[in-house]
Short mmCIF file of C-alpha atoms in Angstrom, two decimals:
data_model
loop_
_atom_site.label_atom_id
_atom_site.label_comp_id
_atom_site.label_asym_id
_atom_site.label_seq_id
_atom_site.Cartn_x
_atom_site.Cartn_y
_atom_site.Cartn_z
CA MET D 256 38.21 -2.21 -26.11
CA ALA D 257 40.68 -4.54 -27.82
CA GLN D 258 39.91 -8.26 -27.99
CA GLN D 259 42.98 -8.96 -25.87
CA ASP D 260 41.69 -6.60 -23.19
CA LEU D 261 38.42 -8.53 -23.05
CA GLN D 262 40.25 -11.84 -22.67
CA GLU D 263 42.35 -10.43 -19.83
CA LEU D 264 39.24 -9.13 -18.09
CA LEU D 265 37.57 -12.50 -18.44
CA ARG D 266 40.56 -14.37 -17.02
CA SER D 267 40.89 -11.97 -14.10
CA SER D 268 37.20 -12.08 -13.17
CA ARG D 269 36.50 -14.24 -10.14
CA VAL D 270 33.53 -16.45 -9.39
CA TRP D 271 32.24 -16.68 -5.82
CA ALA D 272 34.91 -14.48 -4.26
CA PRO D 273 34.95 -15.21 -0.49
CA GLU D 274 34.49 -11.54 0.38
CA THR D 275 31.11 -11.47 -1.42
CA THR D 276 29.95 -15.10 -1.48
CA ARG D 277 29.18 -17.71 1.15
CA LEU D 278 28.76 -21.27 -0.12
CA PRO D 279 26.49 -23.06 2.38
CA ALA D 280 26.47 -26.83 2.63
CA PHE D 281 23.50 -28.52 0.99
CA ASP D 282 22.53 -32.08 1.84
CA PRO D 283 20.00 -33.22 -0.79
CA ASP D 284 18.85 -36.05 1.49
CA THR D 285 17.29 -33.43 3.76
CA ALA D 286 15.45 -31.65 0.94
CA PRO D 287 11.66 -31.34 1.29
CA PRO D 288 9.35 -33.49 -0.86
CA THR D 289 8.19 -30.60 -3.07
CA PRO D 290 10.28 -28.03 -4.97
CA LEU D 291 8.17 -25.05 -3.94
CA THR D 292 9.07 -25.55 -0.28
CA LEU D 293 12.78 -25.61 -1.07
CA PHE D 294 12.48 -22.65 -3.46
CA THR D 295 10.73 -20.59 -0.78
CA SER D 296 13.47 -21.42 1.71
CA TRP D 297 16.28 -20.63 -0.74
CA PHE D 298 14.60 -17.38 -1.79
CA ALA D 299 14.33 -16.26 1.82
CA GLU D 300 17.98 -17.12 2.39
CA ALA D 301 18.98 -15.13 -0.72
CA VAL D 302 17.11 -12.10 0.64
CA ALA D 303 18.75 -12.53 4.06
CA ALA D 304 22.18 -12.77 2.39
CA GLY D 305 21.63 -9.38 0.74
CA GLN D 306 21.38 -10.75 -2.77
CA PRO D 307 20.39 -7.80 -5.04
CA GLU D 308 17.11 -8.30 -6.89
CA PRO D 309 16.61 -11.97 -5.96
CA HIS D 310 13.21 -11.92 -7.66
CA THR D 311 14.69 -11.35 -11.12
CA MET D 312 15.04 -14.35 -13.41
CA SER D 313 15.92 -15.31 -16.95
CA LEU D 314 12.95 -16.33 -19.08
CA ALA D 315 13.71 -18.47 -22.14
CA THR D 316 11.15 -19.00 -24.90
CA VAL D 317 11.00 -20.14 -28.53
CA ASP D 318 9.44 -17.77 -31.06
CA GLU D 319 7.15 -18.37 -34.01
CA GLU D 320 10.09 -19.37 -36.24
CA GLY D 321 11.51 -21.77 -33.68
CA GLU D 322 14.33 -19.40 -32.67
CA PRO D 323 15.26 -19.29 -28.96
CA ASP D 324 15.20 -16.06 -27.00
CA VAL D 325 15.95 -15.09 -23.41
CA ARG D 326 15.52 -12.00 -21.25
CA ILE D 327 15.35 -10.94 -17.59
CA VAL D 328 11.91 -10.56 -16.01
CA MET D 329 10.52 -10.39 -12.48
CA LEU D 330 8.88 -13.20 -10.58
CA HIS D 331 5.35 -12.19 -9.61
CA GLY D 332 4.56 -15.19 -7.46
CA ALA D 333 4.97 -18.93 -6.92
CA ASP D 334 2.49 -21.41 -5.52
CA ALA D 335 1.48 -25.03 -5.95
CA ASP D 336 0.17 -24.20 -9.41
CA GLY D 337 3.38 -22.67 -10.74
CA TRP D 338 5.74 -19.73 -11.09
CA SER D 339 4.16 -16.54 -12.47
CA PHE D 340 5.39 -13.53 -14.45
CA ALA D 341 3.70 -10.92 -16.63
CA THR D 342 4.11 -9.10 -19.91
CA HIS D 343 2.08 -7.80 -22.82
CA ALA D 344 0.52 -10.55 -24.92
CA THR D 345 1.59 -8.55 -27.98
CA SER D 346 5.27 -8.35 -26.95
CA ARG D 347 7.92 -10.64 -28.38
CA LYS D 348 7.76 -12.99 -25.44
CA GLY D 349 3.96 -12.87 -25.44
CA ARG D 350 3.86 -13.84 -29.12
CA ALA D 351 6.43 -16.55 -28.51
CA LEU D 352 4.38 -18.01 -25.68
CA SER D 353 1.30 -17.95 -27.87
CA ALA D 354 3.13 -19.91 -30.59
CA HIS D 355 4.97 -22.27 -28.23
CA PRO D 356 3.45 -22.24 -24.71
CA TYR D 357 6.48 -23.74 -23.00
CA ALA D 358 9.28 -21.92 -21.22
CA ALA D 359 12.25 -22.15 -18.87
CA LEU D 360 13.21 -19.94 -15.93
CA ALA D 361 16.61 -19.53 -14.30
CA PHE D 362 17.38 -17.77 -11.02
CA TYR D 363 20.99 -16.99 -10.09
CA TRP D 364 21.95 -15.93 -6.58
CA PRO D 365 25.76 -15.52 -6.58
CA SER D 366 25.86 -14.40 -2.94
CA LEU D 367 25.18 -18.06 -2.07
CA GLY D 368 26.46 -19.73 -5.25
CA ARG D 369 22.97 -20.97 -6.06
CA GLN D 370 20.86 -21.44 -9.16
CA VAL D 371 17.29 -22.64 -9.60
CA ARG D 372 16.01 -23.77 -13.00
CA VAL D 373 12.33 -24.34 -13.77
CA ARG D 374 10.88 -25.79 -16.99
CA GLY D 375 7.33 -26.53 -18.09
CA PRO D 376 4.22 -25.52 -20.03
CA VAL D 377 2.82 -22.01 -19.69
CA THR D 378 -0.77 -20.82 -19.47
CA SER D 379 -2.18 -17.29 -19.37
CA ALA D 380 -4.47 -16.06 -16.62
CA LEU D 381 -7.88 -14.56 -17.24
CA SER D 382 -7.95 -10.82 -17.94
CA GLN D 383 -9.43 -10.01 -14.53
CA GLU D 384 -6.57 -11.77 -12.72
CA SER D 385 -3.98 -10.18 -15.00
CA GLN D 386 -5.32 -6.68 -14.37
CA ALA D 387 -5.50 -7.32 -10.63
CA ASP D 388 -1.85 -8.35 -10.68
CA LEU D 389 -0.90 -5.17 -12.54
CA HIS D 390 -2.84 -2.85 -10.25
CA ALA D 391 -1.36 -4.46 -7.14
CA ARG D 392 2.05 -3.22 -8.26
CA SER D 393 3.56 0.28 -8.24
CA THR D 394 2.47 3.38 -10.13
CA GLY D 395 5.65 3.03 -12.19
CA ALA D 396 4.71 -0.52 -13.17
CA LEU D 397 1.31 0.67 -14.39
CA ALA D 398 2.90 3.59 -16.25
CA ALA D 399 5.33 1.22 -17.95
CA ALA D 400 2.47 -1.06 -18.96
CA LEU D 401 0.58 1.92 -20.42
CA THR D 402 3.60 3.19 -22.36
CA GLY D 403 3.86 2.54 -26.07
CA ARG D 404 3.79 -0.80 -27.83
CA GLN D 405 6.29 -3.17 -26.24
CA SER D 406 8.84 -4.72 -28.64
CA GLU D 407 7.70 -2.63 -31.62
CA GLU D 408 10.20 -0.33 -33.33
CA LEU D 409 10.71 3.07 -31.69
CA SER D 410 11.49 6.13 -33.78
CA SER D 411 13.42 8.08 -31.12
CA VAL D 412 14.17 8.49 -27.44
CA ALA D 413 12.13 11.71 -27.57
CA GLU D 414 9.05 9.77 -28.58
CA LEU D 415 9.60 7.36 -25.70
CA ARG D 416 9.90 10.25 -23.24
CA GLN D 417 6.70 11.85 -24.52
CA GLU D 418 4.70 8.61 -24.34
CA SER D 419 6.14 7.76 -20.92
CA GLU D 420 5.26 11.14 -19.44
CA ALA D 421 1.69 10.78 -20.70
CA ALA D 422 1.48 7.26 -19.28
CA TRP D 423 2.73 8.43 -15.87
CA ARG D 424 0.03 11.10 -15.79
CA ARG D 425 -2.65 8.55 -16.62
CA ALA D 426 -1.35 6.12 -14.00
CA ARG D 427 -1.39 8.78 -11.29
CA GLU D 428 -4.83 10.10 -12.23
CA ASN D 429 -6.42 6.66 -12.63
CA PRO D 430 -4.58 3.91 -10.69
CA ALA D 431 -7.19 1.40 -11.88
CA GLU D 432 -6.78 2.12 -15.60
CA PRO D 433 -6.60 -1.17 -17.48
CA SER D 434 -3.88 -2.23 -19.86
CA PRO D 435 -5.82 -4.63 -22.11
CA THR D 436 -2.84 -6.63 -23.41
CA TRP D 437 -1.14 -7.01 -20.03
CA THR D 438 -1.16 -10.71 -19.22
CA LEU D 439 -0.18 -12.76 -16.21
CA TYR D 440 1.48 -16.03 -17.25
CA ARG D 441 2.00 -19.09 -15.11
CA LEU D 442 4.67 -21.70 -15.74
CA HIS D 443 3.58 -25.13 -14.49
CA PRO D 444 6.83 -26.92 -13.64
CA LYS D 445 7.67 -30.34 -14.99
CA THR D 446 11.22 -30.16 -13.64
CA VAL D 447 12.84 -27.91 -11.03
CA GLU D 448 16.60 -28.09 -10.49
CA PHE D 449 18.46 -26.71 -7.47
CA PHE D 450 22.18 -26.06 -7.90
CA GLN D 451 24.46 -25.42 -4.93
CA GLY D 452 27.97 -24.33 -5.80
CA ASP D 453 30.98 -25.82 -4.03
CA ALA D 454 34.46 -24.31 -3.69
CA GLN D 455 36.03 -27.61 -4.79
CA ARG D 456 33.72 -27.74 -7.81
CA ARG D 457 31.76 -30.63 -6.31
CA HIS D 458 28.53 -28.81 -7.03
CA VAL D 459 25.29 -30.40 -5.84
CA ARG D 460 22.48 -30.58 -8.39
CA LEU D 461 19.12 -31.84 -7.18
CA GLU D 462 16.32 -32.18 -9.74
CA TYR D 463 12.65 -32.57 -8.93
CA ARG D 464 10.58 -34.28 -11.64
CA ARG D 465 6.81 -34.20 -11.78
CA THR D 466 5.20 -37.62 -12.17
CA GLU D 467 1.61 -38.87 -12.13
CA PHE D 468 2.13 -39.71 -8.45
CA GLY D 469 3.66 -36.39 -7.40
CA TRP D 470 7.31 -35.37 -7.31
CA SER D 471 10.35 -37.59 -7.64
CA ARG D 472 13.93 -36.44 -6.95
CA GLY D 473 17.32 -37.30 -8.35
CA LEU D 474 20.90 -36.03 -8.41
CA LEU D 475 22.72 -34.84 -11.53
CA TRP D 476 26.43 -34.80 -12.25
CA PRO D 477 27.79 -31.24 -12.12
#
């Protein structure tokens, strides 16, 4: 594709087209005192709006050399203690979190013109909790966790297929088989921002900030 073609595609691409997006009103004065309550409500509304894969999120980390990285992962849970996700401790993101245990999450739900951003320190769960989280998921999730060495170099697609087929057999035969490096991580939020898009570009940004007395709230310019 020529560079000019890309520019034309970018200019012709629409954001929040009315046939696919509804931009609900958001009055920050009515927001609940804690971010988890609002997140739960917004998540449920994203599901009701038919947002595909609302549980996927961007995870940003900094690696051992101080270089930033980002990828899409799945949310495994959220409670008063934090937002949780999982990966192998030996993967790139696992190594990054070991070197710099701080991360940022970003959810984007275009069906409602909404974003949620979460930042804070990250801790890893005990092995027993991590394995319980893995085994509560699907057979495919276990097979994926048992396949190969995440983030290491792969010699060929054929090797991947062979290792994956073996992992699927193991997962079906032993649904409780452990994956020793599989780790459940929990991000403990210091700030949580809720962004509601507006057709006139008067976007509402409400940020919750953790303090020694609980949560404070404030608006940000869009």
